[in-house]
Amino acid sequence: MKTLSPLFLFLLLISANSFLPPPPSASAAYHDYADALAKSILFFEGQRSGYLPPDQRLPWRANSGLSDGWTYNADLTGGYYDAGDNVKFGFPLAFTTTMLAWSIIEFADVMPPAELRNSLVAVRWSSDYLLKSVSQLPNRIFVQVGDPNADHNCWERPEDMDTPRTVYAVDAPNPASDVAGETAAALAASSMAFRSSDPGYAETLLRNAAKAFEYADTHRGAYSDNDIIREGACPFYCDFDGYQDELLWGAAWLRRASSDDTYLNYLQENGKTLGAEDNINEFGWDNKHAGLNEVLESSMVTLQSYKASADSFMCTLIPQSSSSHIDYTPGGLIYRPGGSNLQHATTISFLLLAYANYLERTSQSVNCGNLDVSPYALRSQAKRQVDYILGDNPKGLSYMVGYSDNYPQRIHHRGSSLPSVKDHPAAIACKEGSVYFNSTGPNPNVLTGAIVGGPSEDDEYPDDRADFKKSEPTTYINAPFVGVLAYFAANPDFS
């Protein structure tokens, strides 16, 4: 059973001698965090589906997916392609949206005005699509557009797609607690991001978040337990870890966005049965355990069991702590097996900074048994991950495309690796793109700001387009990094 850790819930609701790790070495490179921030947000324009606006800043992209939803007589245009393919998977898309919105909620006060504006644009491109996925018909949620097996059999630009744009929908009483719960979280978080600039839109988002959560809680179960959905979602974005954490996650965000104690009561009454007390030190598109407590914390709701789990998780991230059990590469990168490893580094870095903010606001530290860990220590740990990604690593390689002079050239991404429509107006059919996939040359279109999957456990990175576990960027790697970079752009001399 997948459950949410109290840490993530705690951080969501709450919006002596300290251990001070040694400062970075004098040889560490200077990083332009403001430049990296701008590029990390720009990346999302390369992932856009639908009609592109006149101010589109990556000119090699064009309109795509303009008939999405037609088989259901629904408008499902817009949203983001999750990675290097041309499919819109609702589960990771919703998590991406939550983390983009949370980046704004947590760090808007230190974002440059231009990048705050660009971040809101990035959130809205996704939140508009998520609204369409839950608001067009009662008792139905659209969870995916595009047949991934057909799509993955081709190497073609999104502008040329001729693979089936299959729509995957879940109708009551069939379950979709995971996708609906994450969608509720995404819409609730987005409502907070837009509350000051567009209160009418914020209210629409919050109202539909509540509806999505009602579906999630009423029809409990994993969306990929449905045979038809499983054919499209698996093995790519099955619910591998259970749906229970998304119920708590959605409730926590709705409590934070609405201040409605109904959701607080839900967390208190259902937390144990849904696994809130389980210490599972994971956080990502399929597992919200380690972030749940931080959402609760940000609402200034102190649920002691959640805070205890939040503290416990933070202690696992400090190498000098007796309870540390996170693996690192020899070069210092947080590492978990399974591919696309940088998703762990960016999400955990975000949680480190968010929890440091909470500790600082409340004048606390974390007791890790053999040492007390200060907000400074947590931020130092996050900075090590950020600097590694930006180039302070054994390869001397920036894993963000377009940042510095040394970055991956052959990323696993269809639109980036094929000639643009402007340079090659004629369509490039399904198998005609293979010559570009197999090319050893650099991608012709730079997907600025994309963070690839990252190196292996020995810090090696082959820069091979075919090695998708290392070379493919995803939206959910970038989304939390927006907030992380916003903090360090505002504090460039942190050491």
Coordinates of C-alpha atoms in Angstrom, one line a residue:
M1 CA 0.0 0.0 0.0
K2 CA 1.3 3.4 -0.9
T3 CA 1.1 5.9 1.9
L4 CA 2.1 9.5 2.5
S5 CA 4.8 10.3 4.9
P6 CA 3.9 12.7 7.7
L7 CA 6.8 14.9 6.5
F8 CA 5.1 15.9 3.3
L9 CA 1.7 16.5 5.0
F10 CA 3.3 18.5 7.8
L11 CA 5.2 20.9 5.4
L12 CA 2.0 21.3 3.4
L13 CA -0.2 22.4 6.3
I14 CA 2.3 24.6 8.2
S15 CA 3.2 27.4 5.5
A16 CA 21.7 24.5 21.1
N17 CA 24.9 23.8 18.9
S18 CA 23.8 23.4 15.4
F19 CA 25.5 21.0 13.0
L20 CA 27.2 23.1 10.4
P21 CA 28.6 21.2 7.5
P22 CA 31.9 22.4 6.0
P23 CA 31.5 25.1 3.3
P24 CA 32.0 24.2 -0.3
S25 CA 35.6 24.0 -1.5
A26 CA 37.2 27.1 -2.8
S27 CA 37.5 25.3 -6.2
A28 CA 33.8 25.1 -6.6
A29 CA 32.6 27.0 -9.6
Y30 CA 30.6 30.2 -9.4
H31 CA 27.1 29.6 -10.6
D32 CA 24.7 32.1 -12.1
Y33 CA 21.6 30.9 -10.4
A34 CA 19.4 33.7 -11.9
D35 CA 20.3 32.5 -15.3
A36 CA 19.6 28.9 -14.4
L37 CA 16.3 29.9 -13.0
A38 CA 15.2 31.7 -16.1
K39 CA 16.2 28.7 -18.2
S40 CA 14.5 26.2 -16.0
I41 CA 11.2 28.0 -16.6
L42 CA 11.8 28.5 -20.3
F43 CA 12.1 24.7 -20.6
F44 CA 8.3 24.3 -20.2
E45 CA 7.7 26.2 -23.4
G46 CA 9.4 23.4 -25.2
Q47 CA 7.0 20.9 -23.8
R48 CA 3.8 22.8 -24.7
S49 CA 1.0 21.1 -26.5
G50 CA -1.8 22.9 -28.3
Y51 CA -1.9 26.3 -30.0
L52 CA 1.3 28.3 -29.2
P53 CA 1.0 32.0 -28.4
P54 CA 2.7 34.8 -30.3
D55 CA 5.2 35.3 -27.4
Q56 CA 6.4 31.6 -27.6
R57 CA 10.2 32.0 -26.8
L58 CA 11.5 28.7 -28.3
P59 CA 10.9 29.3 -31.9
W60 CA 11.6 25.8 -33.1
R61 CA 8.3 24.6 -31.6
A62 CA 4.9 25.0 -33.3
N63 CA 1.2 24.0 -32.8
S64 CA 0.5 20.4 -32.0
G65 CA -2.2 18.1 -30.7
L66 CA -5.0 20.4 -31.9
S67 CA -7.6 17.7 -32.1
D68 CA -6.9 16.2 -28.7
G69 CA -10.2 15.1 -27.1
W70 CA -12.3 14.9 -30.3
T71 CA -13.2 11.2 -29.8
Y72 CA -15.1 12.3 -26.6
N73 CA -16.4 15.5 -28.2
A74 CA -14.2 17.3 -25.6
D75 CA -11.5 20.0 -25.8
L76 CA -8.3 18.5 -24.3
T77 CA -5.9 20.7 -26.1
G78 CA -3.0 22.3 -24.2
G79 CA -1.0 20.9 -21.3
Y80 CA 2.5 19.5 -21.5
Y81 CA 4.2 16.5 -23.0
D82 CA 5.7 14.9 -19.9
A83 CA 9.2 14.1 -21.4
G84 CA 10.8 13.4 -24.7
D85 CA 7.7 11.8 -26.3
N86 CA 4.4 13.2 -27.4
V87 CA 2.0 11.8 -24.8
K88 CA 0.1 13.8 -22.1
F89 CA 0.1 11.6 -19.0
G90 CA -2.2 13.1 -16.4
F91 CA -0.6 11.7 -13.3
P92 CA 2.9 13.2 -13.7
L93 CA 1.4 16.3 -15.3
A94 CA -0.6 17.0 -12.2
F95 CA 2.4 16.5 -10.0
T96 CA 4.4 18.9 -12.2
T97 CA 1.7 21.5 -11.8
T98 CA 1.7 21.1 -8.0
M99 CA 5.4 21.6 -7.7
L100 CA 5.5 24.6 -10.1
A101 CA 2.7 26.2 -8.1
W102 CA 4.4 25.3 -4.8
S103 CA 7.6 26.9 -6.1
I104 CA 5.7 30.1 -6.5
I105 CA 3.9 29.8 -3.1
E106 CA 7.2 29.2 -1.2
F107 CA 9.6 31.5 -3.1
A108 CA 7.5 34.2 -4.9
D109 CA 8.8 36.8 -2.6
V110 CA 12.4 36.2 -3.8
M111 CA 11.7 35.7 -7.5
P112 CA 12.6 38.4 -10.0
P113 CA 9.3 39.9 -11.3
A114 CA 9.9 38.7 -14.8
E115 CA 10.5 35.1 -13.7
L116 CA 7.5 35.2 -11.3
R117 CA 5.4 36.2 -14.3
N118 CA 7.0 33.5 -16.5
S119 CA 6.4 30.9 -13.7
L120 CA 2.7 31.8 -13.5
V121 CA 2.4 31.4 -17.2
A122 CA 4.0 28.0 -16.9
V123 CA 1.5 27.0 -14.2
R124 CA -1.5 28.3 -16.1
W125 CA -0.6 26.4 -19.3
S126 CA -0.9 23.2 -17.2
S127 CA -3.7 24.2 -14.8
D128 CA -6.0 25.3 -17.7
Y129 CA -5.5 21.8 -19.1
L130 CA -6.2 20.1 -15.8
L131 CA -9.4 22.1 -15.5
K132 CA -10.5 20.6 -18.8
S133 CA -9.7 17.2 -17.5
V134 CA -12.1 17.4 -14.6
S135 CA -14.8 20.0 -15.4
Q136 CA -16.2 19.0 -18.8
L137 CA -18.6 16.2 -17.6
P138 CA -19.7 15.2 -14.1
N139 CA -18.3 12.0 -12.7
R140 CA -15.6 11.7 -15.4
I141 CA -11.9 12.5 -15.3
F142 CA -9.6 12.4 -18.3
V143 CA -6.3 10.9 -17.3
Q144 CA -4.3 10.7 -20.5
V145 CA -4.1 11.7 -24.2
G146 CA -2.0 9.7 -26.6
D147 CA -1.3 6.0 -27.2
P148 CA 2.2 5.6 -25.7
N149 CA 3.0 2.3 -27.4
A150 CA 2.3 3.7 -30.8
D151 CA 4.0 7.0 -29.9
H152 CA 7.2 5.2 -28.7
N153 CA 7.3 3.2 -31.9
C154 CA 7.9 6.4 -33.8
W155 CA 10.4 9.2 -33.7
E156 CA 8.5 12.2 -34.9
R157 CA 8.0 15.8 -34.0
P158 CA 4.8 16.7 -32.1
E159 CA 3.9 18.9 -35.0
D160 CA 3.8 15.8 -37.3
M161 CA 2.0 13.4 -34.9
D162 CA 0.0 10.8 -36.8
T163 CA -0.1 8.2 -34.1
P164 CA -3.5 7.7 -32.3
R165 CA -4.4 10.4 -29.9
T166 CA -6.3 8.0 -27.8
V167 CA -8.2 9.6 -24.9
Y168 CA -8.2 7.6 -21.6
A169 CA -11.1 8.5 -19.3
V170 CA -12.3 7.2 -16.0
D171 CA -16.0 7.3 -15.3
A172 CA -17.7 6.8 -12.0
P173 CA -17.8 4.4 -10.2
N174 CA -14.4 3.4 -11.5
P175 CA -11.6 4.5 -9.3
A176 CA -8.9 7.2 -10.0
S177 CA -7.9 8.3 -6.5
D178 CA -4.3 8.8 -7.4
V179 CA -4.8 11.0 -10.5
A180 CA -7.9 12.7 -9.1
G181 CA -6.1 13.3 -5.8
E182 CA -3.0 14.7 -7.4
T183 CA -5.2 16.9 -9.7
A184 CA -7.0 18.2 -6.6
A185 CA -3.6 19.1 -5.1
A186 CA -2.5 20.7 -8.3
L187 CA -5.6 22.9 -8.7
A188 CA -5.6 23.8 -5.0
A189 CA -1.9 24.8 -5.1
S190 CA -2.4 26.7 -8.4
S191 CA -5.3 28.6 -6.8
M192 CA -2.9 29.9 -4.1
A193 CA -0.4 30.9 -6.8
F194 CA -3.0 33.0 -8.6
R195 CA -4.9 34.3 -5.6
S196 CA -3.4 37.8 -5.7
S197 CA -3.1 38.3 -9.5
D198 CA -6.3 36.6 -10.7
P199 CA -8.7 35.9 -7.8
G200 CA -11.6 34.9 -10.1
Y201 CA -9.4 32.2 -11.7
A202 CA -8.1 31.2 -8.3
E203 CA -11.7 30.6 -7.2
T204 CA -12.4 28.5 -10.2
L205 CA -9.3 26.4 -9.6
L206 CA -10.2 25.8 -5.9
R207 CA -13.8 24.9 -6.7
N208 CA -12.7 22.3 -9.2
A209 CA -10.0 21.0 -6.8
A210 CA -12.7 20.2 -4.3
K211 CA -14.7 18.3 -7.0
A212 CA -11.7 16.3 -8.1
F213 CA -11.0 15.4 -4.5
E214 CA -14.6 14.3 -4.0
Y215 CA -14.2 11.9 -6.9
A216 CA -10.9 10.7 -5.6
D217 CA -12.3 9.9 -2.1
T218 CA -15.7 8.6 -3.2
H219 CA -14.3 6.2 -5.8
R220 CA -11.2 4.8 -4.0
G221 CA -8.6 2.9 -5.9
A222 CA -5.8 3.2 -8.4
Y223 CA -6.6 4.4 -11.9
S224 CA -4.2 1.8 -13.4
D225 CA -6.2 -1.1 -11.9
N226 CA -8.6 -0.4 -14.8
D227 CA -7.7 -2.7 -17.7
I228 CA -8.2 -0.1 -20.3
I229 CA -6.2 2.5 -18.4
R230 CA -3.5 0.0 -17.7
E231 CA -3.0 -0.6 -21.4
G232 CA -2.1 3.1 -21.8
A233 CA -0.5 4.1 -18.5
C234 CA 1.6 1.1 -17.8
P235 CA 4.4 0.5 -17.5
F236 CA 5.2 4.2 -17.8
Y237 CA 3.0 5.8 -15.2
C238 CA 1.2 3.0 -13.4
D239 CA 0.4 3.7 -9.8
F240 CA 3.2 1.6 -8.4
D241 CA 2.9 2.6 -4.8
G242 CA -0.8 2.9 -4.1
Y243 CA -3.3 5.7 -4.1
Q244 CA -3.6 6.4 -0.4
D245 CA -0.9 9.1 -0.3
E246 CA -2.7 11.1 -3.0
L247 CA -5.8 11.2 -0.9
L248 CA -3.9 12.7 2.0
W249 CA -1.9 15.0 -0.4
G250 CA -5.0 16.3 -2.0
A251 CA -6.7 16.9 1.4
A252 CA -3.6 18.7 2.7
W253 CA -3.4 21.1 -0.2
L254 CA -7.2 21.8 0.0
R255 CA -6.8 22.5 3.7
R256 CA -3.9 24.9 3.0
A257 CA -5.7 26.6 0.1
S258 CA -9.1 26.9 1.6
S259 CA -8.5 26.9 5.4
D260 CA -11.5 24.6 5.5
D261 CA -11.2 22.5 8.6
T262 CA -13.2 19.7 6.9
Y263 CA -10.0 18.7 5.3
L264 CA -8.0 18.9 8.5
N265 CA -10.6 16.6 10.1
Y266 CA -10.2 14.3 7.1
L267 CA -6.4 14.1 7.7
Q268 CA -6.8 13.5 11.4
E269 CA -9.5 10.8 10.9
N270 CA -8.0 9.0 7.9
G271 CA -4.3 9.5 8.4
K272 CA -3.6 6.2 10.1
T273 CA -5.7 4.1 7.8
L274 CA -4.2 5.8 4.8
G275 CA -0.7 5.3 6.0
A276 CA 0.2 8.8 7.2
E277 CA 2.3 7.4 10.0
D278 CA 4.5 5.3 7.7
N279 CA 8.0 6.6 7.4
I280 CA 8.6 6.2 3.7
N281 CA 11.4 8.5 2.6
E282 CA 10.3 9.1 -1.0
F283 CA 8.9 12.0 -2.8
G284 CA 7.9 12.2 -6.5
W285 CA 5.1 11.9 -9.0
D286 CA 4.1 8.5 -7.6
N287 CA 4.9 8.9 -3.9
K288 CA 4.1 11.9 -1.8
H289 CA 5.3 10.6 1.6
A290 CA 8.2 12.9 2.3
G291 CA 6.4 16.1 1.2
L292 CA 3.1 15.7 2.8
N293 CA 4.2 16.9 6.2
E294 CA 5.8 20.1 4.7
V295 CA 2.5 21.1 3.2
L296 CA 0.8 20.7 6.5
E297 CA 3.5 22.8 8.2
S298 CA 3.0 25.6 5.8
S299 CA -0.6 25.9 6.9
M300 CA 0.6 26.4 10.4
V301 CA -1.3 23.3 11.5
T302 CA 0.9 21.4 13.9
L303 CA 0.1 17.7 13.8
Q304 CA 2.8 16.3 16.0
S305 CA 3.0 12.9 14.3
Y306 CA 3.5 14.6 10.9
K307 CA 6.2 16.8 12.3
A308 CA 8.1 13.9 13.9
S309 CA 8.1 12.2 10.5
A310 CA 9.3 15.4 8.8
D311 CA 12.2 15.7 11.3
S312 CA 13.0 12.0 10.8
F313 CA 13.2 12.4 7.0
M314 CA 15.5 15.4 7.3
C315 CA 17.9 13.4 9.5
T316 CA 18.2 10.7 6.8
L317 CA 19.5 13.4 4.4
I318 CA 22.4 14.5 6.5
P319 CA 25.4 12.2 6.0
Q320 CA 26.8 12.9 9.5
S321 CA 23.6 11.9 11.1
S322 CA 23.4 8.5 12.8
S323 CA 20.1 7.9 11.0
S324 CA 21.4 8.8 7.5
H325 CA 20.6 6.2 4.9
I326 CA 20.3 8.1 1.6
D327 CA 22.8 6.9 -1.0
Y328 CA 25.1 9.2 -2.8
T329 CA 27.4 8.9 -5.8
P330 CA 31.1 9.4 -5.2
G331 CA 30.7 12.9 -6.5
G332 CA 28.0 13.7 -3.9
L333 CA 24.7 13.4 -5.9
I334 CA 21.7 11.8 -4.1
Y335 CA 21.2 8.6 -5.9
R336 CA 18.3 6.1 -6.2
P337 CA 18.2 3.3 -8.7
G338 CA 15.6 3.1 -11.4
G339 CA 16.6 5.8 -13.9
S340 CA 15.8 9.5 -14.2
N341 CA 17.7 10.0 -11.0
L342 CA 17.8 13.7 -11.0
Q343 CA 14.1 13.8 -10.1
H344 CA 15.1 12.7 -6.6
A345 CA 17.8 15.4 -6.3
T346 CA 15.5 18.2 -7.4
T347 CA 12.5 17.2 -5.3
I348 CA 14.6 16.5 -2.2
S349 CA 16.4 19.8 -2.6
F350 CA 13.1 21.5 -2.7
L351 CA 11.9 19.8 0.5
L352 CA 15.2 20.7 2.3
L353 CA 14.7 24.4 1.5
A354 CA 11.0 24.4 2.3
Y355 CA 11.7 22.8 5.7
A356 CA 14.6 25.1 6.4
N357 CA 12.2 28.0 5.8
Y358 CA 9.8 26.5 8.3
L359 CA 12.5 25.9 10.9
E360 CA 13.8 29.4 10.5
R361 CA 10.3 31.0 10.9
T362 CA 9.7 29.0 14.1
S363 CA 13.2 29.3 15.5
Q364 CA 13.8 25.6 15.6
S365 CA 16.4 23.0 14.6
V366 CA 16.1 19.3 14.0
N367 CA 17.4 16.9 16.6
C368 CA 19.0 14.0 14.8
G369 CA 20.2 12.2 17.9
N370 CA 23.9 12.7 17.7
L371 CA 23.6 16.3 16.4
D372 CA 21.2 19.2 15.9
V373 CA 20.6 20.2 12.3
S374 CA 20.0 23.9 11.6
P375 CA 18.2 25.5 8.7
Y376 CA 21.7 26.4 7.4
A377 CA 22.7 22.7 7.3
L378 CA 19.6 21.8 5.3
R379 CA 20.2 24.6 2.8
S380 CA 23.9 23.6 2.5
Q381 CA 22.8 20.1 1.7
A382 CA 20.4 21.4 -1.0
K383 CA 23.1 23.7 -2.5
R384 CA 25.4 20.7 -2.9
Q385 CA 22.8 19.0 -5.1
V386 CA 22.1 22.2 -7.1
D387 CA 25.8 22.8 -7.7
Y388 CA 26.3 19.2 -8.8
I389 CA 23.5 19.5 -11.3
L390 CA 24.9 22.8 -12.7
G391 CA 28.4 21.4 -13.2
D392 CA 30.3 20.8 -9.9
N393 CA 30.6 17.1 -10.5
P394 CA 33.3 14.7 -11.7
K395 CA 32.4 15.2 -15.3
G396 CA 32.4 19.0 -15.1
L397 CA 29.1 18.8 -17.0
S398 CA 26.0 20.8 -16.5
Y399 CA 23.0 18.5 -16.5
M400 CA 20.8 21.5 -17.5
V401 CA 20.8 22.0 -21.2
G402 CA 21.9 25.4 -22.3
Y403 CA 23.5 26.3 -19.0
S404 CA 27.3 26.8 -19.2
D405 CA 29.4 25.7 -22.2
N406 CA 29.4 22.1 -21.4
Y407 CA 26.0 20.3 -21.3
P408 CA 24.3 17.3 -22.9
Q409 CA 24.1 17.5 -26.6
R410 CA 22.2 14.4 -27.5
I411 CA 19.2 14.4 -25.2
H412 CA 16.3 11.9 -25.7
H413 CA 13.7 14.3 -27.0
R414 CA 11.9 14.1 -30.3
G415 CA 11.3 17.8 -30.9
S416 CA 14.8 18.7 -29.9
S417 CA 16.5 16.0 -32.0
L418 CA 14.6 16.5 -35.3
P419 CA 14.8 19.5 -37.6
S420 CA 12.2 22.1 -36.7
V421 CA 9.2 22.7 -38.9
K422 CA 10.7 26.0 -39.9
D423 CA 13.9 24.4 -41.1
H424 CA 12.2 21.3 -42.6
P425 CA 8.6 22.2 -43.5
A426 CA 7.8 18.8 -45.0
A427 CA 6.4 16.2 -42.6
I428 CA 8.9 13.7 -41.1
A429 CA 6.9 10.4 -40.8
C430 CA 7.1 7.9 -38.0
K431 CA 10.1 5.8 -39.2
E432 CA 11.7 8.6 -41.2
G433 CA 12.8 10.1 -37.9
S434 CA 15.0 7.1 -37.1
V435 CA 18.0 8.6 -38.9
Y436 CA 17.9 11.5 -36.5
F437 CA 17.5 9.3 -33.5
N438 CA 20.5 7.2 -34.5
S439 CA 22.6 10.2 -35.4
T440 CA 25.7 10.8 -33.3
G441 CA 25.5 14.5 -33.9
P442 CA 24.2 17.0 -31.4
N443 CA 20.5 17.8 -31.4
P444 CA 19.7 20.7 -33.8
N445 CA 17.3 22.4 -31.4
V446 CA 18.5 23.4 -28.0
L447 CA 15.8 22.6 -25.3
T448 CA 17.0 25.4 -23.1
G449 CA 16.7 24.6 -19.4
A450 CA 15.9 20.9 -19.7
I451 CA 17.4 18.8 -16.9
V452 CA 18.1 15.3 -18.1
G453 CA 17.8 12.1 -16.1
G454 CA 21.4 12.4 -15.0
P455 CA 24.4 10.2 -14.4
S456 CA 24.7 6.7 -13.1
E457 CA 25.8 5.7 -9.5
D458 CA 29.4 6.1 -10.5
D459 CA 28.9 9.7 -11.8
E460 CA 29.2 8.6 -15.4
Y461 CA 27.1 10.1 -18.2
P462 CA 27.5 8.8 -21.8
D463 CA 25.5 11.6 -23.5
D464 CA 23.7 9.0 -25.6
R465 CA 20.3 9.7 -27.0
A466 CA 19.3 6.1 -26.8
D467 CA 20.0 5.9 -23.1
F468 CA 16.7 7.5 -22.1
K469 CA 17.1 6.7 -18.4
K470 CA 20.0 9.2 -18.3
S471 CA 19.4 11.5 -21.3
E472 CA 15.6 12.2 -21.2
P473 CA 14.3 15.3 -19.6
T474 CA 11.0 15.4 -17.8
T475 CA 8.7 18.2 -16.5
Y476 CA 8.7 16.8 -13.0
I477 CA 12.5 17.0 -12.7
N478 CA 12.3 20.7 -13.6
A479 CA 9.3 21.8 -11.7
P480 CA 10.7 21.7 -8.1
F481 CA 14.0 23.1 -9.3
V482 CA 12.3 26.3 -10.2
G483 CA 11.7 27.0 -6.5
V484 CA 15.2 25.8 -5.5
L485 CA 16.9 28.1 -8.0
A486 CA 14.7 31.0 -7.0
Y487 CA 16.1 30.7 -3.5
F488 CA 19.7 30.5 -4.5
A489 CA 19.3 33.3 -7.1
A490 CA 18.2 35.5 -4.3
N491 CA 21.0 34.2 -2.1
P492 CA 23.9 33.8 -4.5
D493 CA 26.6 34.2 -1.8
F494 CA 25.2 31.4 0.4
S495 CA 28.0 29.1 1.4

